[in-house]
Amino acid sequence: MVNPSIQFEVHPSSGVPIYRQLMDQVRAMIASGQLADGDLLPSVRQMADELQVNMMTVSKAWSRLEVEGVLERVRGTGMRVTSGVASGPLKERKADLKPLVEPMVTRGQQLGLTDGQILDVVKSVLKERKR
Amino acid sequence: MNEPSNAAPLIEVSGLMKNFGTAQVLKGVDLTIPRGSVTGLLGKNGSGKSTLLKCLLGLLKPSSGKATILGEEPWHLSTEAKAQLGYVAQEVSLYAWMRVRQIIEYTAAFYPTWNHDLALELARRWELPTEDRVGPMSQGQQQKLALILALGHEPDLLILDEPVASLDPSARREFLSTLLEVTRDENRTVLFSTHITTDLERVADHVAVLQEGKIVYHDELDDLKDSVKRLRVTSESDLPSSFRVANSLRAEVSGKHALVAVVEVGPTLVEEIESRWQASVTVEDLSLEEIFLEMHGDA
């Protein structure tokens, strides 16, 4: 079943290509638990209709997430969310995270925080996640 | 381009020039349109968009250079090639006294194959009553009708010249959504010109930028957004006037700060700038409009 509660939204005039906006939203929905293992995503056509974007854009997002191991293609039904744990070499997964951490560190330094204090913030966020 | 298609491109242009008297409008256009793509031809008013499309359609004779469309030379386009071609002109002129049904039938008579069911179905879906007269219809409705007339023979290639320029924002949005529907057919190639970047962003998968008579950029829209970035450079001391960054479109230096738009942010570029100028660098995404302005040097 396609989870009816999920809502995508795109900003075509953003500097982030639409396909990447969609990929980010799928990842965020998985992270927040809105999408669970085994949930089906709307078809490329449905998505393109609903969001009024080019079909190629949606299919690009879906296939890249498939390559990343976030989605899997189910014959005749569409795309399904897989376990959510990304595979691939640790080095690559770390490299993936780095560009997200950089602006955070910059901001922390602007706020006059020490390295240790910045790490404390990260640790506290990780701790909250575990609850 | 990185198109995995092995089919011959539908449009191939190289070194195309067009003069009107002493005015040089096209100054050596190179462009290849792959089959199945939806390409937005983006350019300022007066950059030569209409002239280029008219040269491709055989409505204007190029001064020099080479162009092929559907494998043929535009100026001597065969009937068979014309039957695979749909065109919506910038100024739609339809017989005002005809009814929608009549103008569809009239147009159908020019084509050996015409899908009448499709034409009627599109008229129904796009809310054009077949008994309405063309004259009193709004510009948006006339534009849609012109599109139906250009689609009834199920062309492989559809060319539209500034299809939404004359429409108000809501009619524009509606027409773009009809255009999206048309591009669903993977076998259909669409080329449309516009000077409005937001028109392009939902519909097109490729973008070609025409600037002063030349194509200065042509690639997938996503790749354009992925590759062109703005770097915000902040140094510890004033940046010298010699401050330069490779592959930059434009740089603005003021004291310790610099804003640089670069075509390709390689993995090492940021680090290079940081170590060479003792600076910190943040990378910003740019919208198509911002990229367009950076390319034209008036951001």
Tab-separated table of C-alpha atoms in Angstrom:
chain	number	residue	atom	x	y	z
A	1	MET	CA	0.000	0.000	0.000
A	2	VAL	CA	1.090	3.502	-0.728
A	3	ASN	CA	1.234	5.278	2.588
A	4	PRO	CA	-1.492	7.948	2.264
A	5	SER	CA	-0.006	10.278	4.854
A	6	ILE	CA	3.087	11.127	2.863
A	7	GLN	CA	3.177	14.484	1.149
A	8	PHE	CA	5.923	15.595	-1.139
A	9	GLU	CA	6.551	19.157	-2.114
A	10	VAL	CA	8.937	20.653	-4.616
A	11	HIS	CA	10.280	24.110	-5.247
A	12	PRO	CA	11.197	24.194	-8.911
A	13	SER	CA	12.902	27.574	-8.618
A	14	SER	CA	15.217	26.439	-5.860
A	15	GLY	CA	18.899	26.030	-6.580
A	16	VAL	CA	18.592	22.397	-5.546
A	17	PRO	CA	17.546	20.283	-8.540
A	18	ILE	CA	14.037	18.857	-8.135
A	19	TYR	CA	15.265	15.272	-8.197
A	20	ARG	CA	17.522	16.010	-5.235
A	21	GLN	CA	14.682	17.682	-3.367
A	22	LEU	CA	12.683	14.473	-3.766
A	23	MET	CA	15.592	12.293	-2.666
A	24	ASP	CA	16.118	14.456	0.411
A	25	GLN	CA	12.429	14.243	1.295
A	26	VAL	CA	12.334	10.466	1.008
A	27	ARG	CA	15.403	10.193	3.231
A	28	ALA	CA	13.899	12.627	5.727
A	29	MET	CA	10.601	10.708	5.797
A	30	ILE	CA	12.451	7.499	6.480
A	31	ALA	CA	14.513	9.148	9.197
A	32	SER	CA	11.411	10.573	10.866
A	33	GLY	CA	9.526	7.292	10.644
A	34	GLN	CA	6.861	8.624	8.269
A	35	LEU	CA	8.012	6.014	5.810
A	36	ALA	CA	8.629	2.546	7.107
A	37	ASP	CA	10.333	-0.496	5.735
A	38	GLY	CA	8.139	-2.019	3.014
A	39	ASP	CA	6.050	1.095	2.302
A	40	LEU	CA	5.353	1.722	-1.349
A	41	LEU	CA	6.037	5.080	-2.961
A	42	PRO	CA	3.685	6.625	-5.541
A	43	SER	CA	4.529	5.767	-9.148
A	44	VAL	CA	6.623	8.074	-11.279
A	45	ARG	CA	3.528	9.108	-13.175
A	46	GLN	CA	1.454	9.812	-10.071
A	47	MET	CA	4.232	11.889	-8.593
A	48	ALA	CA	4.787	13.830	-11.830
A	49	ASP	CA	1.038	14.495	-12.055
A	50	GLU	CA	0.678	15.556	-8.496
A	51	LEU	CA	3.755	17.748	-8.306
A	52	GLN	CA	3.448	19.000	-11.886
A	53	VAL	CA	6.981	18.148	-12.841
A	54	ASN	CA	8.691	16.285	-15.638
A	55	MET	CA	8.449	12.469	-15.292
A	56	MET	CA	12.162	12.109	-15.918
A	57	THR	CA	12.823	14.135	-12.787
A	58	VAL	CA	10.875	11.729	-10.586
A	59	SER	CA	12.297	8.639	-12.195
A	60	LYS	CA	15.798	10.033	-11.705
A	61	ALA	CA	15.132	10.521	-7.976
A	62	TRP	CA	13.663	7.019	-7.609
A	63	SER	CA	16.461	5.301	-9.485
A	64	ARG	CA	19.194	7.111	-7.583
A	65	LEU	CA	17.585	6.095	-4.305
A	66	GLU	CA	17.463	2.573	-5.665
A	67	VAL	CA	21.193	2.690	-6.373
A	68	GLU	CA	21.749	3.950	-2.831
A	69	GLY	CA	19.785	1.023	-1.494
A	70	VAL	CA	17.075	3.185	0.046
A	71	LEU	CA	14.379	1.936	-2.344
A	72	GLU	CA	13.905	-1.266	-4.235
A	73	ARG	CA	12.001	-1.824	-7.438
A	74	VAL	CA	9.115	-4.251	-7.186
A	75	ARG	CA	7.993	-5.607	-10.514
A	76	GLY	CA	4.586	-4.268	-11.476
A	77	THR	CA	4.011	-2.397	-8.218
A	78	GLY	CA	6.581	0.344	-8.049
A	79	MET	CA	9.177	1.371	-5.528
A	80	ARG	CA	9.371	0.043	-2.006
A	81	VAL	CA	11.282	1.360	0.968
A	82	THR	CA	14.014	-1.012	2.062
A	83	SER	CA	15.377	-1.406	5.553
A	84	GLY	CA	16.581	2.194	5.489
A	85	VAL	CA	20.102	1.383	6.514
A	86	ALA	CA	22.329	2.513	3.702
A	87	SER	CA	24.935	0.073	2.543
A	88	GLY	CA	28.247	0.793	0.854
A	89	PRO	CA	31.742	1.329	2.172
A	90	LEU	CA	32.002	3.212	5.459
A	91	LYS	CA	34.353	5.735	3.864
A	92	GLU	CA	31.707	6.677	1.296
A	93	ARG	CA	28.955	6.981	3.847
A	94	LYS	CA	31.152	9.252	5.915
A	95	ALA	CA	32.017	11.342	2.867
A	96	ASP	CA	28.283	11.664	2.295
A	97	LEU	CA	27.799	13.208	5.696
A	98	LYS	CA	30.716	15.619	5.518
A	99	PRO	CA	29.072	18.387	3.432
A	100	LEU	CA	26.234	18.501	5.992
A	101	VAL	CA	28.616	18.825	8.888
A	102	GLU	CA	30.710	21.609	7.366
A	103	PRO	CA	28.071	24.374	7.581
A	104	MET	CA	27.293	23.239	11.126
A	105	VAL	CA	30.911	23.602	12.191
A	106	THR	CA	31.150	27.008	10.498
A	107	ARG	CA	28.066	28.186	12.347
A	108	GLY	CA	29.412	26.841	15.623
A	109	GLN	CA	32.647	28.776	15.154
A	110	GLN	CA	30.697	31.906	14.291
A	111	LEU	CA	28.882	31.474	17.580
A	112	GLY	CA	32.225	31.339	19.331
A	113	LEU	CA	31.951	27.702	20.416
A	114	THR	CA	35.032	25.612	21.000
A	115	ASP	CA	35.595	22.297	19.208
A	116	GLY	CA	34.575	20.463	22.349
A	117	GLN	CA	31.397	22.487	22.713
A	118	ILE	CA	30.434	21.803	19.095
A	119	LEU	CA	30.932	18.083	19.691
A	120	ASP	CA	28.803	18.334	22.846
A	121	VAL	CA	25.913	19.663	20.762
A	122	VAL	CA	26.250	16.751	18.332
A	123	LYS	CA	26.356	14.290	21.222
A	124	SER	CA	23.266	15.747	22.824
A	125	VAL	CA	21.344	15.439	19.540
A	126	LEU	CA	22.462	11.819	19.227
A	127	LYS	CA	21.362	11.188	22.793
A	128	GLU	CA	17.904	12.647	22.176
A	129	ARG	CA	17.533	10.325	19.169
A	130	LYS	CA	18.058	7.279	21.336
A	131	ARG	CA	15.196	8.042	23.652
B	1	MET	CA	25.743	15.339	-23.952
B	2	ASN	CA	25.411	12.334	-21.725
B	3	GLU	CA	22.302	10.904	-23.338
B	4	PRO	CA	22.323	7.100	-23.387
B	5	SER	CA	20.286	7.113	-26.591
B	6	ASN	CA	21.798	5.578	-29.684
B	7	ALA	CA	19.113	6.988	-31.970
B	8	ALA	CA	20.163	9.837	-34.237
B	9	PRO	CA	19.502	13.274	-32.766
B	10	LEU	CA	16.345	14.930	-34.054
B	11	ILE	CA	17.998	18.292	-34.473
B	12	GLU	CA	21.623	18.969	-35.285
B	13	VAL	CA	22.949	22.446	-35.827
B	14	SER	CA	26.540	23.497	-36.396
B	15	GLY	CA	27.989	26.892	-37.114
B	16	LEU	CA	24.595	28.288	-38.023
B	17	MET	CA	24.594	31.976	-38.915
B	18	LYS	CA	21.807	34.286	-39.886
B	19	ASN	CA	22.111	37.919	-40.889
B	20	PHE	CA	19.378	40.389	-41.595
B	21	GLY	CA	21.154	42.969	-43.722
B	22	THR	CA	24.136	43.983	-41.635
B	23	ALA	CA	22.600	42.747	-38.386
B	24	GLN	CA	24.092	39.433	-37.323
B	25	VAL	CA	21.466	37.608	-35.264
B	26	LEU	CA	22.862	34.065	-35.155
B	27	LYS	CA	26.640	34.006	-34.883
B	28	GLY	CA	27.498	30.336	-35.192
B	29	VAL	CA	24.975	28.234	-33.277
B	30	ASP	CA	25.929	24.670	-32.346
B	31	LEU	CA	23.169	22.538	-30.863
B	32	THR	CA	22.185	18.873	-30.777
B	33	ILE	CA	18.767	17.871	-29.520
B	34	PRO	CA	18.549	14.218	-28.483
B	35	ARG	CA	15.428	12.195	-29.190
B	36	GLY	CA	12.892	12.139	-26.374
B	37	SER	CA	14.254	15.196	-24.594
B	38	VAL	CA	12.323	18.246	-23.513
B	39	THR	CA	14.590	21.199	-24.115
B	40	GLY	CA	14.013	24.756	-23.016
B	41	LEU	CA	15.766	27.287	-25.222
B	42	LEU	CA	16.489	30.123	-22.863
B	43	GLY	CA	17.567	33.579	-23.936
B	44	LYS	CA	16.900	37.251	-23.411
B	45	ASN	CA	14.597	39.092	-25.757
B	46	GLY	CA	16.522	39.692	-28.954
B	47	SER	CA	19.021	36.879	-28.365
B	48	GLY	CA	17.862	35.127	-31.557
B	49	LYS	CA	15.529	32.406	-30.216
B	50	SER	CA	12.758	32.901	-32.773
B	51	THR	CA	15.259	33.264	-35.585
B	52	LEU	CA	16.901	29.982	-34.608
B	53	LEU	CA	13.580	28.126	-34.411
B	54	LYS	CA	12.475	29.596	-37.746
B	55	CYS	CA	15.736	28.483	-39.357
B	56	LEU	CA	15.095	24.968	-38.003
B	57	LEU	CA	11.565	24.964	-39.371
B	58	GLY	CA	12.589	26.185	-42.817
B	59	LEU	CA	10.720	29.449	-42.376
B	60	LEU	CA	13.951	31.397	-42.661
B	61	LYS	CA	16.976	30.567	-44.785
B	62	PRO	CA	20.245	30.495	-42.824
B	63	SER	CA	23.046	32.722	-44.120
B	64	SER	CA	25.600	29.955	-43.546
B	65	GLY	CA	26.268	26.889	-41.430
B	66	LYS	CA	24.513	23.572	-41.232
B	67	ALA	CA	21.227	22.445	-39.756
B	68	THR	CA	19.331	19.176	-39.964
B	69	ILE	CA	15.934	18.445	-38.520
B	70	LEU	CA	14.484	14.935	-38.607
B	71	GLY	CA	17.538	14.094	-40.702
B	72	GLU	CA	16.776	16.656	-43.393
B	73	GLU	CA	17.798	20.153	-44.345
B	74	PRO	CA	15.093	22.538	-43.079
B	75	TRP	CA	14.906	24.666	-46.208
B	76	HIS	CA	14.055	21.586	-48.307
B	77	LEU	CA	11.932	19.707	-45.805
B	78	SER	CA	10.002	16.793	-47.343
B	79	THR	CA	6.285	16.247	-46.823
B	80	GLU	CA	7.102	13.153	-44.749
B	81	ALA	CA	9.294	15.174	-42.406
B	82	LYS	CA	6.669	17.910	-42.125
B	83	ALA	CA	4.143	15.259	-41.138
B	84	GLN	CA	6.322	14.437	-38.117
B	85	LEU	CA	6.631	18.045	-37.064
B	86	GLY	CA	4.339	20.176	-34.908
B	87	TYR	CA	4.819	23.914	-34.448
B	88	VAL	CA	3.137	26.508	-32.297
B	89	ALA	CA	4.174	30.026	-33.323
B	90	GLN	CA	4.697	32.889	-30.918
B	91	GLU	CA	1.754	34.785	-32.362
B	92	VAL	CA	-1.116	32.359	-32.672
B	93	SER	CA	-3.350	33.373	-35.544
B	94	LEU	CA	-6.436	31.265	-36.007
B	95	TYR	CA	-9.562	31.889	-38.047
B	96	ALA	CA	-11.689	33.806	-35.583
B	97	TRP	CA	-15.024	32.951	-37.231
B	98	MET	CA	-14.509	29.187	-37.035
B	99	ARG	CA	-15.752	26.963	-34.273
B	100	VAL	CA	-13.258	24.728	-32.416
B	101	ARG	CA	-14.654	21.647	-34.169
B	102	GLN	CA	-14.413	23.324	-37.584
B	103	ILE	CA	-10.837	24.501	-37.171
B	104	ILE	CA	-9.805	21.013	-36.032
B	105	GLU	CA	-11.455	19.486	-39.101
B	106	TYR	CA	-9.969	22.158	-41.347
B	107	THR	CA	-6.457	21.517	-40.026
B	108	ALA	CA	-6.917	17.744	-40.192
B	109	ALA	CA	-7.500	18.031	-43.941
B	110	PHE	CA	-3.872	19.096	-44.444
B	111	TYR	CA	-2.489	15.891	-42.965
B	112	PRO	CA	-2.466	12.378	-44.434
B	113	THR	CA	-2.758	10.951	-40.919
B	114	TRP	CA	-4.742	12.741	-38.250
B	115	ASN	CA	-5.915	11.340	-34.950
B	116	HIS	CA	-9.325	12.913	-34.680
B	117	ASP	CA	-10.181	11.125	-31.448
B	118	LEU	CA	-7.023	12.485	-29.868
B	119	ALA	CA	-7.803	16.052	-30.959
B	120	LEU	CA	-11.329	15.849	-29.546
B	121	GLU	CA	-10.113	14.197	-26.380
B	122	LEU	CA	-7.558	16.973	-25.816
B	123	ALA	CA	-10.232	19.626	-26.462
B	124	ARG	CA	-12.410	17.962	-23.845
B	125	ARG	CA	-9.623	17.587	-21.311
B	126	TRP	CA	-8.361	21.115	-21.781
B	127	GLU	CA	-11.913	22.474	-21.557
B	128	LEU	CA	-12.378	23.851	-25.037
B	129	PRO	CA	-16.039	23.302	-26.037
B	130	THR	CA	-16.007	22.193	-29.662
B	131	GLU	CA	-18.948	24.423	-30.601
B	132	ASP	CA	-17.312	27.605	-29.255
B	133	ARG	CA	-16.059	30.157	-31.747
B	134	VAL	CA	-12.343	30.903	-31.832
B	135	GLY	CA	-12.633	34.716	-31.920
B	136	PRO	CA	-13.957	35.397	-28.406
B	137	MET	CA	-11.691	32.813	-26.737
B	138	SER	CA	-9.003	34.034	-24.333
B	139	GLN	CA	-5.364	34.022	-25.361
B	140	GLY	CA	-4.741	31.047	-23.108
B	141	GLN	CA	-7.536	29.072	-24.748
B	142	GLN	CA	-6.314	30.006	-28.228
B	143	GLN	CA	-2.830	28.884	-27.251
B	144	LYS	CA	-4.202	25.518	-26.136
B	145	LEU	CA	-6.178	25.205	-29.348
B	146	ALA	CA	-3.035	25.952	-31.343
B	147	LEU	CA	-1.311	23.194	-29.392
B	148	ILE	CA	-4.102	20.726	-30.208
B	149	LEU	CA	-3.783	21.658	-33.886
B	150	ALA	CA	-0.037	21.031	-33.641
B	151	LEU	CA	-0.559	17.638	-31.954
B	152	GLY	CA	-3.441	16.113	-33.926
B	153	HIS	CA	-1.113	14.425	-36.403
B	154	GLU	CA	0.914	13.002	-33.507
B	155	PRO	CA	4.246	14.581	-34.386
B	156	ASP	CA	7.562	13.165	-33.168
B	157	LEU	CA	8.925	16.645	-32.750
B	158	LEU	CA	7.070	19.584	-31.273
B	159	ILE	CA	8.485	23.100	-31.462
B	160	LEU	CA	6.960	25.984	-29.543
B	161	ASP	CA	8.109	29.578	-29.775
B	162	GLU	CA	7.554	31.481	-26.502
B	163	PRO	CA	4.354	29.532	-25.859
B	164	VAL	CA	3.470	31.301	-22.630
B	165	ALA	CA	4.941	34.772	-23.107
B	166	SER	CA	1.592	36.376	-23.829
B	167	LEU	CA	-0.332	34.641	-21.042
B	168	ASP	CA	-1.150	35.900	-17.571
B	169	PRO	CA	0.387	33.950	-14.649
B	170	SER	CA	-2.540	31.599	-14.044
B	171	ALA	CA	-3.049	30.855	-17.745
B	172	ARG	CA	0.688	30.340	-17.975
B	173	ARG	CA	0.653	27.820	-15.156
B	174	GLU	CA	-2.244	26.015	-16.769
B	175	PHE	CA	-0.609	25.930	-20.189
B	176	LEU	CA	2.632	24.609	-18.710
B	177	SER	CA	0.703	21.821	-17.069
B	178	THR	CA	-0.824	20.917	-20.455
B	179	LEU	CA	2.649	20.984	-21.900
B	180	LEU	CA	3.791	18.602	-19.168
B	181	GLU	CA	1.046	16.243	-20.221
B	182	VAL	CA	2.260	16.410	-23.820
B	183	THR	CA	5.809	15.561	-22.795
B	184	ARG	CA	4.635	12.342	-21.127
B	185	ASP	CA	5.115	10.533	-24.403
B	186	GLU	CA	8.713	9.356	-24.207
B	187	ASN	CA	9.002	9.175	-27.974
B	188	ARG	CA	8.178	12.793	-28.371
B	189	THR	CA	10.871	15.439	-28.511
B	190	VAL	CA	9.948	18.953	-27.472
B	191	LEU	CA	11.866	22.159	-28.050
B	192	PHE	CA	10.437	25.383	-26.671
B	193	SER	CA	11.830	28.852	-26.303
B	194	THR	CA	11.299	31.171	-23.386
B	195	HIS	CA	12.883	34.103	-21.651
B	196	ILE	CA	11.304	33.212	-18.310
B	197	THR	CA	13.399	30.784	-16.312
B	198	THR	CA	10.579	29.605	-14.040
B	199	ASP	CA	8.611	28.406	-17.089
B	200	LEU	CA	11.385	26.036	-17.824
B	201	GLU	CA	12.064	24.530	-14.435
B	202	ARG	CA	9.084	22.201	-14.137
B	203	VAL	CA	8.823	21.167	-17.748
B	204	ALA	CA	12.266	20.880	-19.278
B	205	ASP	CA	14.883	18.218	-18.667
B	206	HIS	CA	17.468	19.998	-20.820
B	207	VAL	CA	18.309	23.644	-21.076
B	208	ALA	CA	20.116	25.474	-23.866
B	209	VAL	CA	21.136	29.052	-23.233
B	210	LEU	CA	21.279	31.329	-26.268
B	211	GLN	CA	23.301	34.452	-25.688
B	212	GLU	CA	24.071	37.023	-28.361
B	213	GLY	CA	23.551	34.588	-31.192
B	214	LYS	CA	25.451	31.634	-29.744
B	215	ILE	CA	24.591	28.669	-27.537
B	216	VAL	CA	26.718	29.261	-24.467
B	217	TYR	CA	25.433	26.319	-22.443
B	218	HIS	CA	23.537	23.131	-23.191
B	219	ASP	CA	23.067	20.239	-20.800
B	220	GLU	CA	20.623	18.623	-18.444
B	221	LEU	CA	18.917	21.175	-16.226
B	222	ASP	CA	19.814	19.168	-13.118
B	223	ASP	CA	23.467	19.107	-14.124
B	224	LEU	CA	23.419	22.851	-14.584
B	225	LYS	CA	22.061	23.360	-11.076
B	226	ASP	CA	24.442	20.754	-9.686
B	227	SER	CA	27.511	22.307	-11.271
B	228	VAL	CA	27.072	26.086	-11.186
B	229	LYS	CA	27.501	27.390	-7.656
B	230	ARG	CA	28.231	30.629	-5.919
B	231	LEU	CA	31.154	30.739	-3.541
B	232	ARG	CA	31.156	33.163	-0.668
B	233	VAL	CA	34.799	33.766	0.200
B	234	THR	CA	35.830	35.438	3.417
B	235	SER	CA	39.502	36.061	3.984
B	236	GLU	CA	41.391	37.095	7.094
B	237	SER	CA	42.839	40.130	5.333
B	238	ASP	CA	41.791	42.178	2.320
B	239	LEU	CA	41.723	40.211	-0.898
B	240	PRO	CA	44.084	41.566	-3.573
B	241	SER	CA	42.757	42.874	-6.876
B	242	SER	CA	44.478	39.896	-8.473
B	243	PHE	CA	41.959	37.576	-6.803
B	244	ARG	CA	40.850	35.017	-9.377
B	245	VAL	CA	39.109	31.664	-9.362
B	246	ALA	CA	39.340	29.182	-12.216
B	247	ASN	CA	36.190	28.650	-14.286
B	248	SER	CA	34.452	31.626	-12.786
B	249	LEU	CA	31.574	33.363	-14.531
B	250	ARG	CA	31.791	36.476	-12.467
B	251	ALA	CA	33.621	37.653	-9.379
B	252	GLU	CA	32.811	40.467	-7.061
B	253	VAL	CA	35.562	41.440	-4.642
B	254	SER	CA	35.102	43.873	-1.808
B	255	GLY	CA	37.591	44.035	1.041
B	256	LYS	CA	37.875	40.663	2.781
B	257	HIS	CA	34.878	39.269	0.971
B	258	ALA	CA	34.327	37.917	-2.511
B	259	LEU	CA	31.377	36.430	-4.332
B	260	VAL	CA	32.285	34.159	-7.196
B	261	ALA	CA	30.023	32.203	-9.498
B	262	VAL	CA	31.816	29.143	-10.812
B	263	VAL	CA	30.838	26.759	-13.561
B	264	GLU	CA	32.291	23.661	-11.977
B	265	VAL	CA	32.972	23.222	-8.277
B	266	GLY	CA	35.530	20.427	-8.345
B	267	PRO	CA	36.295	18.517	-5.143
B	268	THR	CA	39.527	20.418	-4.611
B	269	LEU	CA	38.463	23.915	-5.633
B	270	VAL	CA	37.214	24.997	-2.231
B	271	GLU	CA	40.337	23.745	-0.475
B	272	GLU	CA	42.542	25.443	-3.063
B	273	ILE	CA	40.876	28.783	-2.505
B	274	GLU	CA	41.002	28.356	1.255
B	275	SER	CA	44.721	27.659	1.341
B	276	ARG	CA	45.758	30.103	-1.372
B	277	TRP	CA	43.873	33.104	0.001
B	278	GLN	CA	43.694	32.124	3.707
B	279	ALA	CA	39.946	32.277	3.479
B	280	SER	CA	36.859	30.350	4.437
B	281	VAL	CA	34.487	29.391	1.652
B	282	THR	CA	30.801	28.537	1.692
B	283	VAL	CA	29.102	27.058	-1.336
B	284	GLU	CA	25.607	28.252	-2.262
B	285	ASP	CA	23.067	26.702	-4.608
B	286	LEU	CA	21.731	28.931	-7.364
B	287	SER	CA	18.319	28.987	-8.955
B	288	LEU	CA	18.096	28.875	-12.725
B	289	GLU	CA	17.259	32.561	-12.753
B	290	GLU	CA	20.367	33.380	-10.735
B	291	ILE	CA	22.488	31.177	-12.980
B	292	PHE	CA	21.033	32.871	-16.040
B	293	LEU	CA	21.841	36.303	-14.622
B	294	GLU	CA	25.361	35.225	-13.640
B	295	MET	CA	25.909	33.951	-17.188
B	296	HIS	CA	24.812	37.286	-18.572
B	297	GLY	CA	27.041	39.133	-16.146
B	298	ASP	CA	24.236	41.178	-14.621
B	299	ALA	CA	23.524	39.420	-11.378
